[in-house]
Amino acid sequence: MKNLYIIGEPKPLSKPEIEEMDNQISFSLPVDYKAFLMLYGLGSINELVMMQRPDKDFIKSNFSDYMDFWTLTEKEEQLILNSLTIAATIDGDIITVKCNKLLCRKV
């Protein structure tokens, strides 16, 4: 990960800043995502992916009325609606994390 094309100076987040973000959601942020934030912070990666503050309402606000476009079980739909958006691409794709009960429990 240290070989990213960097424009400008990375602005790593401090542990208290990450803990503040973590405290605003119902499950813990993934450990590798926290490590990424401590190394690079938020912002653009190669001008292709924009890392952003976690947003628990993005999917609900933008896609909840369109969930029937996909073939999903009720459980899958709920996982998606309750996921946390952490990044977006220049193509309009979104990157989310979801709670895996074994990996994202609040400790």
Short mmCIF file of C-alpha atoms in Angstrom, two decimals:
data_model
loop_
_atom_site.label_atom_id
_atom_site.label_comp_id
_atom_site.label_asym_id
_atom_site.label_seq_id
_atom_site.Cartn_x
_atom_site.Cartn_y
_atom_site.Cartn_z
CA MET A 1 0.00 0.00 0.00
CA LYS A 2 2.91 2.41 0.40
CA ASN A 3 3.36 2.59 -3.39
CA LEU A 4 0.26 4.68 -4.04
CA TYR A 5 0.50 7.55 -6.49
CA ILE A 6 0.20 10.48 -4.11
CA ILE A 7 -0.63 14.05 -5.06
CA GLY A 8 0.06 16.35 -2.16
CA GLU A 9 0.80 15.30 1.35
CA PRO A 10 -1.20 12.47 2.99
CA LYS A 11 -3.22 13.62 5.98
CA PRO A 12 -3.35 10.59 8.27
CA LEU A 13 -6.12 10.50 10.84
CA SER A 14 -5.20 10.21 14.48
CA LYS A 15 -6.36 7.33 16.63
CA PRO A 16 -8.83 9.62 18.50
CA GLU A 17 -10.31 10.81 15.17
CA ILE A 18 -10.82 7.22 14.05
CA GLU A 19 -12.29 6.25 17.43
CA GLU A 20 -14.74 9.17 17.09
CA MET A 21 -15.88 7.84 13.68
CA ASP A 22 -16.06 4.30 15.08
CA ASN A 23 -18.25 5.47 17.99
CA GLN A 24 -20.83 6.93 15.59
CA ILE A 25 -21.75 3.58 14.06
CA SER A 26 -23.29 0.38 15.40
CA PHE A 27 -20.35 -1.90 14.56
CA SER A 28 -16.58 -1.48 14.59
CA LEU A 29 -14.78 -0.32 11.49
CA PRO A 30 -12.59 -3.04 9.94
CA VAL A 31 -9.07 -3.12 11.37
CA ASP A 32 -7.41 -2.81 7.94
CA TYR A 33 -9.57 0.23 7.10
CA LYS A 34 -8.51 1.88 10.38
CA ALA A 35 -4.85 1.11 9.54
CA PHE A 36 -5.34 2.67 6.09
CA LEU A 37 -6.82 5.82 7.64
CA MET A 38 -3.91 6.07 10.08
CA LEU A 39 -1.43 5.79 7.20
CA TYR A 40 -3.15 7.87 4.48
CA GLY A 41 -6.30 9.49 5.84
CA LEU A 42 -9.27 10.54 3.73
CA GLY A 43 -9.11 11.86 0.18
CA SER A 44 -8.43 10.76 -3.37
CA ILE A 45 -6.40 7.70 -4.37
CA ASN A 46 -4.88 8.01 -7.85
CA GLU A 47 -7.73 10.42 -8.63
CA LEU A 48 -9.94 7.34 -9.05
CA VAL A 49 -11.20 6.43 -5.57
CA MET A 50 -12.33 8.97 -3.01
CA MET A 51 -12.04 7.76 0.56
CA GLN A 52 -14.65 9.51 2.67
CA ARG A 53 -15.96 9.60 6.21
CA PRO A 54 -18.11 6.54 6.84
CA ASP A 55 -21.75 7.21 5.96
CA LYS A 56 -24.34 4.86 7.46
CA ASP A 57 -27.24 6.47 5.58
CA PHE A 58 -25.90 6.68 2.00
CA ILE A 59 -27.39 3.38 0.75
CA LYS A 60 -30.71 3.95 2.52
CA SER A 61 -30.97 7.50 1.18
CA ASN A 62 -30.02 6.65 -2.41
CA PHE A 63 -31.06 3.06 -3.08
CA SER A 64 -33.78 1.92 -0.65
CA ASP A 65 -36.54 2.56 -3.21
CA TYR A 66 -34.68 0.54 -5.87
CA MET A 67 -33.76 -2.66 -4.02
CA ASP A 68 -36.18 -4.65 -6.19
CA PHE A 69 -33.84 -4.14 -9.20
CA TRP A 70 -31.60 -6.85 -7.77
CA THR A 71 -32.39 -10.45 -6.88
CA LEU A 72 -31.71 -10.39 -3.16
CA THR A 73 -32.96 -12.33 -0.21
CA GLU A 74 -34.45 -10.31 2.63
CA LYS A 75 -31.29 -10.96 4.66
CA GLU A 76 -29.02 -9.71 1.83
CA GLU A 77 -31.17 -6.63 1.36
CA GLN A 78 -30.94 -5.76 5.05
CA LEU A 79 -27.15 -6.27 5.03
CA ILE A 80 -26.83 -3.87 2.10
CA LEU A 81 -29.22 -1.28 3.57
CA ASN A 82 -27.28 -1.37 6.84
CA SER A 83 -23.82 -1.23 5.30
CA LEU A 84 -21.45 1.67 5.75
CA THR A 85 -20.28 3.61 2.69
CA ILE A 86 -16.55 4.42 3.00
CA ALA A 87 -15.54 5.42 -0.55
CA ALA A 88 -16.72 6.19 -4.07
CA THR A 89 -15.11 5.93 -7.50
CA ILE A 90 -15.11 8.45 -10.32
CA ASP A 91 -17.44 6.05 -12.16
CA GLY A 92 -20.10 6.33 -9.47
CA ASP A 93 -19.41 2.98 -7.80
CA ILE A 94 -19.53 2.92 -4.02
CA ILE A 95 -17.42 0.93 -1.60
CA THR A 96 -19.08 -0.22 1.58
CA VAL A 97 -18.37 -2.36 4.60
CA LYS A 98 -20.98 -4.50 6.21
CA CYS A 99 -21.17 -6.01 9.62
CA ASN A 100 -19.91 -9.55 9.74
CA LYS A 101 -20.83 -10.65 13.25
CA LEU A 102 -17.49 -12.44 13.66
CA LEU A 103 -15.33 -9.55 12.47
CA CYS A 104 -17.02 -6.27 13.34
CA ARG A 105 -18.37 -6.60 16.85
CA LYS A 106 -17.99 -3.64 19.14
CA VAL A 107 -15.40 -4.54 21.74
#
